Short mmCIF file of C-alpha atoms and ligand atoms in Angstrom, two decimals:
data_model
loop_
_atom_site.label_atom_id
_atom_site.label_comp_id
_atom_site.label_asym_id
_atom_site.label_seq_id
_atom_site.Cartn_x
_atom_site.Cartn_y
_atom_site.Cartn_z
CA MET A 1 -31.21 60.03 -39.17
CA LYS A 2 -30.74 57.34 -36.51
CA ARG A 3 -31.34 54.66 -39.15
CA SER A 4 -28.74 56.10 -41.50
CA ILE A 5 -26.17 56.22 -38.68
CA ILE A 6 -26.86 52.57 -37.85
CA VAL A 7 -26.63 51.56 -41.51
CA SER A 8 -23.31 53.41 -41.95
CA PHE A 9 -21.99 51.81 -38.81
CA VAL A 10 -23.00 48.31 -39.90
CA LEU A 11 -21.32 49.00 -43.33
CA VAL A 12 -18.08 50.01 -41.64
CA VAL A 13 -18.16 46.94 -39.37
CA LEU A 14 -18.77 44.71 -42.43
CA PHE A 15 -15.92 46.43 -44.21
CA ILE A 16 -13.58 45.81 -41.27
CA LEU A 17 -14.77 42.16 -41.04
CA CYS A 18 -14.17 41.69 -44.78
CA GLY A 19 -10.76 43.18 -44.36
CA CYS A 20 -9.98 40.85 -41.49
CA SER A 21 -11.51 37.77 -43.08
CA SER A 22 -9.35 38.26 -46.14
CA GLN A 23 -6.42 37.57 -43.83
CA VAL A 24 -7.69 34.19 -42.59
CA GLN A 25 -7.23 30.81 -44.27
CA HIS A 26 -10.17 29.66 -46.26
CA TYR A 27 -9.87 25.84 -46.12
CA LYS A 28 -9.06 23.55 -43.25
CA ILE A 29 -7.38 20.33 -44.35
CA ALA A 30 -6.97 17.43 -41.94
CA VAL A 31 -4.13 15.01 -42.60
CA SER A 32 -4.00 11.53 -41.11
CA GLN A 33 -0.64 9.81 -41.65
CA CYS A 34 -0.34 6.13 -40.67
CA SER A 35 3.13 6.57 -39.18
CA ASP A 36 6.14 8.83 -38.80
CA ASP A 37 9.06 7.59 -40.93
CA ALA A 38 11.44 9.02 -43.49
CA TRP A 39 9.10 8.36 -46.40
CA ARG A 40 6.25 10.22 -44.74
CA ARG A 41 8.46 13.04 -43.50
CA LYS A 42 9.49 13.55 -47.14
CA MET A 43 5.84 13.54 -48.18
CA ASN A 44 4.91 16.06 -45.44
CA GLU A 45 7.79 18.31 -46.53
CA GLU A 46 6.55 18.18 -50.11
CA MET A 47 3.04 19.10 -48.95
CA GLU A 48 4.32 21.98 -46.80
CA ARG A 49 6.32 23.33 -49.72
CA GLU A 50 3.37 23.16 -52.05
CA LEU A 51 1.23 25.04 -49.51
CA LEU A 52 3.27 28.14 -50.19
CA PHE A 53 1.44 28.35 -53.49
CA HIS A 54 -1.96 27.86 -51.80
CA PRO A 55 -2.11 30.25 -48.84
CA SER A 56 -5.83 29.59 -48.52
CA LEU A 57 -5.13 26.05 -47.25
CA GLN A 58 -4.30 25.17 -43.67
CA LEU A 59 -3.13 21.71 -42.58
CA THR A 60 -3.73 19.90 -39.32
CA LEU A 61 -1.64 16.77 -39.14
CA LYS A 62 -1.82 13.62 -37.02
CA GLN A 63 0.23 10.46 -37.29
CA ALA A 64 -0.91 7.11 -35.89
CA ASN A 65 2.37 5.31 -35.07
CA ALA A 66 1.44 2.45 -37.44
CA ASN A 67 -1.60 1.71 -35.26
CA SER A 68 -4.82 1.28 -37.22
CA ALA A 69 -7.16 1.58 -34.22
CA LEU A 70 -5.43 4.78 -33.16
CA GLN A 71 -5.65 6.10 -36.72
CA CYS A 72 -9.42 5.47 -36.77
CA LYS A 73 -9.79 7.47 -33.55
CA GLN A 74 -7.64 10.24 -34.93
CA ILE A 75 -9.69 10.43 -38.13
CA ASP A 76 -12.95 10.59 -36.15
CA SER A 77 -11.56 13.38 -33.99
CA LEU A 78 -10.23 15.26 -37.03
CA VAL A 79 -13.67 14.99 -38.60
CA MET A 80 -15.24 16.39 -35.42
CA GLU A 81 -13.29 19.61 -36.16
CA ASP A 82 -15.24 19.86 -39.40
CA PRO A 83 -12.43 20.07 -41.92
CA ASP A 84 -13.07 21.06 -45.53
CA LEU A 85 -11.08 18.11 -46.75
CA LEU A 86 -9.38 14.98 -45.31
CA ILE A 87 -6.09 13.48 -46.53
CA VAL A 88 -5.48 9.93 -45.32
CA SER A 89 -2.68 7.49 -45.72
CA PRO A 90 -4.34 4.42 -44.18
CA ASN A 91 -2.16 2.10 -42.11
CA GLU A 92 -4.22 -0.95 -43.02
CA ALA A 93 -7.05 -0.77 -45.56
CA ASP A 94 -9.73 -2.90 -43.87
CA GLU A 95 -9.15 -1.54 -40.38
CA VAL A 96 -9.02 2.16 -41.25
CA GLU A 97 -11.55 2.14 -44.11
CA PRO A 98 -14.68 2.45 -41.89
CA ALA A 99 -13.42 5.73 -40.39
CA ILE A 100 -12.59 7.01 -43.88
CA THR A 101 -16.03 5.98 -45.15
CA ARG A 102 -17.70 7.76 -42.20
CA ALA A 103 -15.92 10.97 -43.08
CA TYR A 104 -16.67 10.60 -46.78
CA LEU A 105 -20.37 9.89 -46.16
CA LYS A 106 -20.48 12.98 -43.94
CA GLY A 107 -19.75 14.95 -47.08
CA ILE A 108 -16.05 15.61 -46.45
CA PRO A 109 -13.94 15.16 -49.58
CA VAL A 110 -11.28 12.51 -48.94
CA VAL A 111 -7.93 12.29 -50.71
CA ILE A 112 -6.19 8.94 -50.14
CA ALA A 113 -2.44 9.24 -50.33
CA ASP A 114 0.02 6.39 -50.82
CA ARG A 115 -1.68 3.35 -49.25
CA LYS A 116 -5.02 2.83 -50.84
CA VAL A 117 -8.35 1.52 -49.55
CA ASN A 118 -10.24 -1.36 -51.13
CA GLY A 119 -13.60 0.35 -51.47
CA ASN A 120 -14.80 3.31 -53.44
CA TYR A 121 -15.54 5.84 -50.71
CA TYR A 122 -12.91 8.43 -51.51
CA THR A 123 -12.73 11.49 -53.71
CA ALA A 124 -9.27 11.10 -55.15
CA PHE A 125 -6.16 8.93 -54.79
CA VAL A 126 -2.52 9.91 -55.22
CA GLY A 127 0.05 7.15 -54.80
CA GLY A 128 2.47 4.70 -56.34
CA ASP A 129 1.42 1.83 -58.55
CA ASN A 130 2.35 -0.96 -56.20
CA TYR A 131 1.51 -3.70 -58.70
CA ALA A 132 3.93 -2.04 -61.15
CA VAL A 133 6.49 -1.82 -58.34
CA GLY A 134 6.27 -5.58 -57.67
CA LYS A 135 6.45 -6.35 -61.38
CA MET A 136 9.47 -4.13 -61.86
CA VAL A 137 11.31 -5.92 -59.04
CA ALA A 138 10.44 -9.27 -60.71
CA GLN A 139 11.70 -7.93 -64.02
CA TYR A 140 14.95 -6.83 -62.37
CA ILE A 141 15.54 -10.31 -60.90
CA LEU A 142 14.72 -12.03 -64.14
CA GLU A 143 17.16 -9.80 -65.98
CA HIS A 144 19.97 -9.97 -63.41
CA TRP A 145 19.99 -13.72 -62.52
CA ASP A 146 21.67 -15.89 -65.06
CA LYS A 147 21.34 -19.26 -63.29
CA LYS A 148 18.52 -21.59 -64.05
CA ASN A 149 16.84 -21.61 -60.64
CA CYS A 150 16.24 -18.67 -58.42
CA THR A 151 14.92 -18.85 -54.86
CA ILE A 152 13.36 -15.73 -53.42
CA TYR A 153 12.24 -14.82 -49.90
CA GLU A 154 9.77 -11.99 -49.57
CA ILE A 155 9.65 -9.72 -46.53
CA GLU A 156 6.29 -8.04 -46.72
CA GLY A 157 4.89 -4.92 -45.14
CA LEU A 158 1.76 -4.98 -43.01
CA PRO A 159 -0.43 -7.67 -44.60
CA GLY A 160 -3.52 -5.51 -44.36
CA SER A 161 -1.96 -2.57 -46.24
CA THR A 162 -2.63 -2.35 -49.96
CA PRO A 163 1.04 -1.77 -50.94
CA ALA A 164 1.90 -5.09 -49.31
CA VAL A 165 -0.87 -6.87 -51.19
CA TRP A 166 -0.19 -5.34 -54.56
CA ARG A 167 3.58 -5.41 -54.48
CA HIS A 168 3.37 -9.12 -53.73
CA LYS A 169 0.87 -9.63 -56.58
CA GLY A 170 3.13 -7.71 -58.96
CA LEU A 171 6.16 -9.71 -57.91
CA ALA A 172 4.37 -13.03 -58.18
CA ASP A 173 2.86 -12.18 -61.56
CA GLY A 174 6.19 -10.88 -62.83
CA LEU A 175 8.01 -14.09 -61.83
CA ALA A 176 5.26 -16.28 -63.26
CA SER A 177 6.84 -16.15 -66.70
CA ASN A 178 9.68 -18.38 -65.40
CA SER A 179 8.71 -21.38 -63.30
CA HIS A 180 12.27 -21.72 -61.99
CA PHE A 181 12.01 -18.38 -60.27
CA TYR A 182 9.74 -18.67 -57.30
CA ILE A 183 8.94 -17.14 -53.95
CA GLU A 184 9.98 -19.83 -51.51
CA ALA A 185 9.10 -18.09 -48.25
CA GLN A 186 7.32 -15.00 -46.99
CA ALA A 187 7.33 -13.10 -43.70
CA ASN A 188 5.69 -10.03 -42.26
CA GLY A 189 8.26 -7.30 -41.58
CA GLU A 190 5.54 -4.71 -40.73
CA TRP A 191 7.33 -2.09 -42.89
CA PHE A 192 10.05 -1.57 -40.23
CA GLU A 193 13.69 -2.65 -39.89
CA GLU A 194 13.54 -4.41 -36.58
CA PRO A 195 10.59 -6.81 -37.21
CA ALA A 196 12.02 -7.46 -40.69
CA TYR A 197 15.42 -8.34 -39.22
CA LYS A 198 13.79 -10.85 -36.84
CA GLU A 199 11.52 -12.35 -39.47
CA ALA A 200 14.30 -12.62 -42.05
CA LYS A 201 16.51 -14.36 -39.47
CA LYS A 202 13.76 -16.91 -38.85
CA LEU A 203 13.36 -17.53 -42.60
CA LEU A 204 17.10 -17.97 -43.15
CA LEU A 205 17.35 -20.37 -40.26
CA ALA A 206 14.33 -22.32 -41.40
CA TYR A 207 14.83 -22.37 -45.18
CA GLY A 208 18.54 -21.79 -45.66
CA LYS A 209 20.20 -19.34 -48.00
CA PRO A 210 18.06 -17.79 -50.81
CA ASP A 211 19.37 -16.16 -53.99
CA PHE A 212 17.28 -13.02 -53.47
CA ILE A 213 15.44 -11.38 -50.62
CA VAL A 214 12.82 -9.01 -51.83
CA ALA A 215 11.91 -6.57 -49.10
CA GLN A 216 8.79 -4.53 -49.81
CA ASN A 217 10.63 -1.46 -48.57
CA ASP A 218 14.26 -0.47 -48.07
CA LEU A 219 14.03 -0.30 -44.25
CA MET A 220 13.02 -3.94 -44.15
CA GLY A 221 15.73 -4.75 -46.68
CA ILE A 222 18.32 -3.23 -44.34
CA GLY A 223 16.92 -5.35 -41.51
CA ALA A 224 17.10 -8.44 -43.75
CA ARG A 225 20.74 -7.66 -44.58
CA ARG A 226 21.63 -7.61 -40.87
CA ALA A 227 20.01 -11.05 -40.56
CA ALA A 228 21.75 -12.42 -43.65
CA GLU A 229 25.15 -11.23 -42.43
CA GLU A 230 24.57 -12.90 -39.13
CA ILE A 231 23.39 -16.22 -40.53
CA PHE A 232 25.33 -16.43 -43.83
CA PRO A 233 28.25 -14.00 -43.42
CA ASP A 234 30.28 -15.45 -46.32
CA GLU A 235 27.43 -15.97 -48.75
CA VAL A 236 26.19 -13.66 -51.47
CA ILE A 237 22.51 -12.85 -51.00
CA HIS A 238 20.94 -10.19 -53.26
CA ILE A 239 18.54 -7.94 -51.43
CA ILE A 240 16.12 -5.71 -53.32
CA GLY A 241 14.13 -2.99 -51.65
CA VAL A 242 11.47 -0.41 -52.47
CA ASP A 243 11.39 3.38 -51.95
CA ALA A 244 14.90 4.42 -52.98
CA LEU A 245 14.90 7.41 -50.67
CA THR A 246 17.92 9.68 -50.46
CA GLY A 247 19.02 10.74 -46.98
CA ASN A 248 21.29 9.51 -44.26
CA GLY A 249 21.14 5.72 -43.94
CA LEU A 250 18.15 5.39 -46.24
CA GLY A 251 17.68 3.28 -49.42
CA ILE A 252 20.07 5.10 -51.76
CA ASP A 253 22.83 5.16 -49.15
CA ALA A 254 22.17 1.46 -48.54
CA ILE A 255 22.61 0.72 -52.23
CA CYS A 256 25.84 2.75 -52.42
CA ASP A 257 27.12 0.93 -49.38
CA GLY A 258 26.30 -2.46 -50.86
CA ILE A 259 23.62 -3.26 -48.24
CA LEU A 260 20.92 -3.35 -50.89
CA GLU A 261 21.48 -4.29 -54.48
CA ALA A 262 18.74 -2.20 -55.93
CA SER A 263 15.48 -0.49 -55.08
CA ALA A 264 12.30 0.44 -56.90
CA THR A 265 11.38 4.08 -56.51
CA TYR A 266 8.12 4.80 -54.77
CA ALA A 267 7.15 8.42 -55.20
CA SER A 268 5.27 10.31 -52.51
CA ARG A 269 4.35 13.49 -54.46
CA GLY A 270 3.02 15.47 -51.51
CA ASP A 271 2.84 18.40 -53.93
CA LEU A 272 0.35 16.53 -56.17
CA VAL A 273 -1.68 15.56 -53.07
CA ILE A 274 -2.08 19.26 -52.19
CA GLN A 275 -2.73 20.31 -55.78
CA THR A 276 -5.49 17.66 -56.00
CA ALA A 277 -6.95 18.80 -52.65
CA GLU A 278 -6.93 22.41 -53.83
CA ALA A 279 -8.58 21.46 -57.13
CA ILE A 280 -11.34 19.57 -55.26
CA LEU A 281 -11.92 22.46 -52.84
CA SER A 282 -12.07 25.12 -55.50
CA GLY A 283 -14.22 23.05 -57.85
CA LYS A 284 -11.53 22.68 -60.54
CA PRO A 285 -11.19 19.51 -62.60
CA PHE A 286 -8.93 16.84 -61.11
CA ILE A 287 -7.84 13.28 -61.86
CA ARG A 288 -9.47 10.79 -59.47
CA ASP A 289 -6.87 8.04 -59.47
CA ASN A 290 -3.30 9.25 -59.79
CA TYR A 291 -0.89 6.29 -60.02
CA LEU A 292 2.70 7.39 -59.84
CA GLY A 293 5.41 5.78 -61.96
CA THR A 294 8.33 3.73 -60.66
CA THR A 295 11.84 2.97 -61.81
CA MET A 296 14.61 0.62 -60.66
CA ILE A 297 17.71 2.12 -59.06
CA ASP A 298 20.88 0.00 -58.97
CA ARG A 299 24.29 0.93 -57.61
CA GLU A 300 25.17 3.15 -60.54
CA GLY A 301 21.83 4.88 -60.40
CA ALA A 302 22.16 5.21 -56.62
CA TYR A 303 25.48 7.07 -56.89
CA ALA A 304 23.97 9.39 -59.45
CA MET A 305 20.93 9.91 -57.30
CA ARG A 306 22.99 10.57 -54.22
CA GLN A 307 25.03 13.20 -56.04
CA TYR A 308 21.88 14.69 -57.50
CA ALA A 309 20.23 14.60 -54.09
CA GLU A 310 23.19 16.49 -52.55
CA GLU A 311 22.79 19.18 -55.22
CA MET A 312 19.08 19.13 -54.66
CA GLU A 313 19.67 19.55 -50.95
CA HIS A 314 21.33 22.90 -51.66
CA ARG A 315 18.44 23.93 -53.82
CA VAL A 316 15.98 22.74 -51.22
CA GLU A 317 17.90 24.80 -48.67
CA THR A 318 17.56 27.81 -50.96
CA ILE A 319 13.87 27.02 -51.34
CA ARG A 320 13.56 26.78 -47.54
CA LEU A 321 15.19 30.21 -47.21
CA LEU A 322 12.85 31.52 -49.89
CA GLN A 323 9.96 29.86 -48.02
CA ASN A 324 10.93 31.78 -44.90
CA LYS A 325 11.29 34.99 -46.85
CA ILE A 326 7.90 34.40 -48.49
CA SER A 327 6.32 33.74 -45.10
CA GLU A 328 7.88 36.92 -43.72
CA LEU A 329 6.67 38.86 -46.77
CA ASN A 330 3.21 37.31 -46.38
CA GLU A 331 3.14 38.40 -42.76
CA THR A 332 4.22 41.91 -43.73
CA ILE A 333 1.59 42.01 -46.48
CA SER A 334 -1.11 40.80 -44.06
CA LEU A 335 -0.03 43.44 -41.58
CA GLN A 336 -0.02 46.15 -44.23
CA LYS A 337 -3.42 45.00 -45.43
CA MET A 338 -4.72 45.27 -41.90
CA VAL A 339 -3.21 48.72 -41.50
CA VAL A 340 -4.81 49.80 -44.80
CA TYR A 341 -8.19 48.38 -43.70
CA ALA A 342 -7.86 49.96 -40.30
CA SER A 343 -6.93 53.34 -41.86
CA ILE A 344 -9.80 53.21 -44.36
CA SER A 345 -12.14 52.21 -41.52
CA ILE A 346 -10.95 55.13 -39.38
CA VAL A 347 -11.35 57.54 -42.31
CA LEU A 348 -14.82 56.16 -42.93
CA LEU A 349 -15.71 56.50 -39.25
CA ILE A 350 -14.43 60.11 -39.24
CA VAL A 351 -16.45 60.88 -42.39
CA ILE A 352 -19.54 59.35 -40.77
CA LEU A 353 -18.86 61.31 -37.61
CA PHE A 354 -18.59 64.53 -39.60
CA VAL A 355 -21.76 63.79 -41.52
CA VAL A 356 -23.55 63.00 -38.28
CA LEU A 357 -22.27 66.18 -36.63
CA TRP A 358 -23.19 68.21 -39.68
CA ARG A 359 -26.69 66.76 -39.73
CA VAL A 360 -27.09 67.31 -36.01
CA ASN A 361 -26.07 70.91 -36.54
CA VAL A 362 -28.51 71.36 -39.41
CA TYR A 363 -31.21 69.80 -37.27
CA ARG A 364 -30.41 72.06 -34.36
CA LYS A 365 -30.48 75.13 -36.57
CA ARG A 366 -33.82 74.07 -37.97
CA VAL A 367 -35.24 73.53 -34.48
CA HIS A 368 -33.84 76.95 -33.43
CA GLN A 369 -35.40 78.67 -36.44
CA GLU A 370 -38.69 76.94 -35.77
CA ARG A 371 -38.65 78.07 -32.16
CA GLU A 372 -37.73 81.61 -33.20
CA ARG A 373 -40.62 81.67 -35.65
CA THR A 374 -43.05 80.40 -33.00
CA ARG A 375 -41.77 82.99 -30.51
CA ARG A 376 -42.24 85.77 -33.05
CA THR A 377 -45.74 84.60 -33.93
CA ILE A 378 -46.67 84.52 -30.25
CA GLN A 379 -45.18 87.98 -29.79
CA GLU A 380 -47.09 89.25 -32.78
CA GLN A 381 -50.31 87.74 -31.50
CA GLN A 382 -49.69 89.29 -28.10
CA GLN A 383 -49.11 92.69 -29.70
CA ARG A 384 -52.25 92.26 -31.76
CA LEU A 385 -54.16 91.31 -28.64
CA GLU A 386 -52.83 94.34 -26.86
CA MET A 387 -53.78 96.53 -29.80
CA MET A 388 -57.21 94.98 -29.90
CA SER A 389 -57.75 95.53 -26.22
CA THR A 390 -56.56 99.13 -26.54
CA GLU A 391 -58.91 99.56 -29.48
CA LEU A 392 -61.70 97.98 -27.51
CA ALA A 393 -61.05 100.29 -24.62
CA ARG A 394 -60.97 103.19 -26.96
CA VAL A 395 -64.22 102.09 -28.64
CA GLN A 396 -65.78 101.52 -25.27
CA ALA A 397 -64.67 104.97 -24.12
CA THR A 398 -65.97 106.50 -27.34
CA ALA A 399 -69.21 104.61 -26.98
CA SER A 400 -69.70 105.75 -23.43
CA ALA A 401 -68.74 109.33 -24.41
CA ALA A 402 -71.26 109.12 -27.22
CA ASP A 403 -73.80 107.74 -24.84
CA LYS A 404 -73.21 110.50 -22.40
CA PHE A 405 -73.35 113.10 -25.14
CA MET A 406 -76.60 111.67 -26.44
CA GLN A 407 -78.09 111.57 -22.96
CA GLN A 408 -77.11 115.21 -22.39
CA LEU A 409 -78.36 116.19 -25.79
CA MET A 410 -81.67 114.41 -25.35
CA ARG A 411 -82.07 115.84 -21.86
CA GLU A 412 -81.41 119.38 -23.06
CA ILE A 413 -83.92 118.95 -25.92
CA GLU A 414 -86.46 117.38 -23.54
CA VAL A 415 -86.07 120.12 -20.96
CA ARG A 416 -86.34 122.90 -23.46
CA MET A 417 -88.89 121.27 -25.64
CA ALA A 418 -91.44 124.11 -25.26
CA ASP A 419 -88.77 126.75 -25.75
CA THR A 420 -89.21 128.15 -29.24
CA ASP A 421 -85.71 129.59 -28.96
CA LEU A 422 -84.20 126.12 -28.71
CA ASN A 423 -81.81 126.03 -31.58
CA VAL A 424 -78.27 125.07 -32.50
CA ASN A 425 -76.77 128.01 -30.64
CA THR A 426 -78.64 127.51 -27.38
CA LEU A 427 -77.95 123.77 -27.52
CA SER A 428 -74.20 124.14 -28.10
CA ASP A 429 -74.01 126.68 -25.29
CA ALA A 430 -75.91 124.33 -22.97
CA LEU A 431 -73.63 121.40 -23.85
CA HIS A 432 -70.47 123.55 -23.78
CA ILE A 433 -69.33 122.65 -27.25
CA SER A 434 -69.01 124.56 -30.48
CA ARG A 435 -71.73 124.53 -33.10
CA ALA A 436 -69.45 122.62 -35.46
CA GLN A 437 -68.78 119.94 -32.80
CA LEU A 438 -72.47 119.72 -32.08
CA PHE A 439 -73.26 119.31 -35.70
CA ARG A 440 -70.50 116.67 -36.28
CA LYS A 441 -71.34 114.55 -33.19
CA THR A 442 -75.10 114.69 -33.76
CA LYS A 443 -74.67 113.78 -37.39
CA ALA A 444 -72.30 110.89 -36.52
CA LEU A 445 -74.53 109.46 -33.78
CA THR A 446 -77.98 110.02 -35.24
CA GLY A 447 -77.41 110.48 -38.92
CA CYS A 448 -79.15 113.90 -38.96
CA SER A 449 -78.36 117.54 -38.18
CA PRO A 450 -79.15 119.05 -34.75
CA VAL A 451 -81.96 121.13 -36.30
CA ASP A 452 -83.56 118.02 -37.81
CA LEU A 453 -83.06 116.10 -34.58
CA ILE A 454 -84.75 118.86 -32.50
CA ARG A 455 -87.64 118.94 -34.93
CA SER A 456 -88.14 115.22 -35.08
CA ILE A 457 -88.07 114.94 -31.26
CA ARG A 458 -90.61 117.74 -31.00
CA LEU A 459 -92.86 116.03 -33.56
CA LYS A 460 -92.55 112.61 -31.80
CA ARG A 461 -93.52 114.26 -28.48
CA GLY A 462 -96.31 115.98 -30.35
CA GLN A 463 -97.46 112.67 -31.66
CA GLN A 464 -97.51 111.22 -28.12
CA MET A 465 -99.48 114.17 -26.94
CA LEU A 466 -101.91 113.92 -29.87
CA LEU A 467 -102.54 110.31 -29.01
CA ASN A 468 -102.56 110.56 -25.23
CA THR A 469 -103.85 114.02 -24.28
CA ASP A 470 -106.88 116.14 -24.88
CA GLU A 471 -104.78 119.11 -25.84
CA THR A 472 -105.57 120.84 -29.09
CA ILE A 473 -103.22 120.78 -31.97
CA GLN A 474 -102.34 124.36 -31.29
CA GLN A 475 -101.72 123.73 -27.62
CA ILE A 476 -99.60 120.72 -28.55
CA ALA A 477 -97.70 122.70 -31.20
CA TYR A 478 -96.81 125.35 -28.59
CA ALA A 479 -95.98 122.70 -26.02
CA VAL A 480 -93.41 121.12 -28.25
CA GLY A 481 -91.87 124.46 -29.23
CA PHE A 482 -93.57 125.32 -32.54
CA THR A 483 -94.55 128.94 -33.04
CA SER A 484 -97.66 128.07 -35.10
CA ALA A 485 -100.09 125.13 -35.45
CA SER A 486 -99.88 125.30 -39.20
CA TYR A 487 -96.14 124.89 -39.28
CA PHE A 488 -96.44 122.01 -36.77
CA THR A 489 -99.07 120.44 -38.99
CA LYS A 490 -96.86 120.80 -42.10
CA CYS A 491 -93.78 119.32 -40.41
CA TYR A 492 -95.87 116.53 -38.80
CA LYS A 493 -97.25 115.59 -42.16
CA ASP A 494 -93.76 115.55 -43.67
CA LEU A 495 -92.53 113.22 -41.03
CA PHE A 496 -95.41 110.86 -40.42
CA ASN A 497 -97.25 111.24 -43.75
CA ILE A 498 -100.45 111.91 -41.85
CA SER A 499 -102.05 115.10 -40.69
CA PRO A 500 -102.28 115.70 -36.92
CA CYS A 501 -106.01 116.40 -37.47
CA ASP A 502 -106.46 112.80 -38.56
CA VAL A 503 -104.57 111.54 -35.53
CA LYS A 504 -106.41 113.74 -33.08
CA ARG A 505 -109.88 112.32 -32.89
CA PRO A 506 -112.63 114.87 -32.28
CA LYS A 507 -114.12 114.49 -28.82
C1 LIG B 601 6.57 4.08 -45.16
C2 LIG B 601 6.31 2.97 -46.06
C3 LIG B 601 7.20 3.01 -47.28
C4 LIG B 601 6.42 2.21 -48.21
C5 LIG B 601 5.08 2.79 -47.98
C6 LIG B 601 3.95 1.97 -48.36
O1 LIG B 601 5.69 3.98 -44.07
O2 LIG B 601 6.45 1.80 -45.41
O3 LIG B 601 8.43 2.54 -46.97
O4 LIG B 601 6.83 2.28 -49.48
O5 LIG B 601 5.03 3.05 -46.65
O6 LIG B 601 2.77 2.60 -47.95
#
């Protein structure tokens, strides 16, 4: 019974644990972003929104302030927390790659987002096609510059980051078709406005006015514009950027305001990053290298995008409200689930309790019955013992009475042996009992009637006398109460099968 109680209890505990565990997130995803800027905030928002469709995923996010060494440390510490998957946007490929490789070789699936690594130690990649971005910018310049020669300055992002490398390659390859279009100078703007402004200023001062400045992102393009306005305020310099983000003061606004001439879109697709992560974690098929498309946005396109973005903002706001509602509903559902599990568990516990109590009761009854039976058996045995001892006493009493009777009877017969009048009447008188009683007792104790008993005792005494005395048969016959020797002889013969004459040896 104990075992069944323990088993039931364990089952209930497991049931409760299952109920509770169904509330917890199933997969931990660690995200390492290289920096915190508008582009990445957009990507993070996209990821957060997508998570609503994947409640089993839980994100832990760290951003490295554009510091590769810090990002390596952050990745290592994220890995220490044993995530189910790692998403990384590496600040610089060569510097951050070892940490990514360590995580990958530890068996953690790695999704590289946006900036790529050079090696192969990753599970999937989601990001823009930077070579295509560079080529598209080149294409734009070739199509929009009608003079023979075109001088271009390039403000690059961090030299160690793959977008910087590939955007440059794309631009150079794209311009290669026309030898009059060339990149005259390059500078490292580190992906940010301020360094780009400083570097652009240096270039303008050193090399003079270019026809185009290609900034590898819009932020650096805005910085370059500030430099151009300072150095060549009355000159026309075309500045092209990359990203084309909507939002206050970002690329699209800059195009609308004439700060930038155009920008190549560079999609972040945080939603696709999460979908890919989810597919990897749940063993579904996924595309390993997802290169996102790009398109050129000029002023006309920028106005359209800004308007579209404003409309989108309303929708996004609605989506945010819906997000909150969904989160609230999810919480309510989780709570209700817990209540249901708790109720079922309580009911189960009560049922188990009842079963246990019932079984205890049955067990008690059985023990009680068993005891009752034992008590009764003992009682019966005691009664039987008492009866037996009474019977024994009675038998003993009877035996001693019989003994006494026999003694008296024998004594009477012995004493009156010679008395020929000794018969049933005289004997019953002497013993103070009726003739019938005398007959019954004698018969019961000796198996013969009193008359036969008297005769056989007389004959046995006669035999003793025949053997041990010199008395004659006649004398002996009289001595043992016979009235004649002949009758003694006859009776003696009947009893001993021998004649007294043959016993009595002649002297
Ligand atoms: C943001 C950013 C974007 C650029 C991308 C390249 O940090 O600099 O402007 O397109 O990163 O990874």
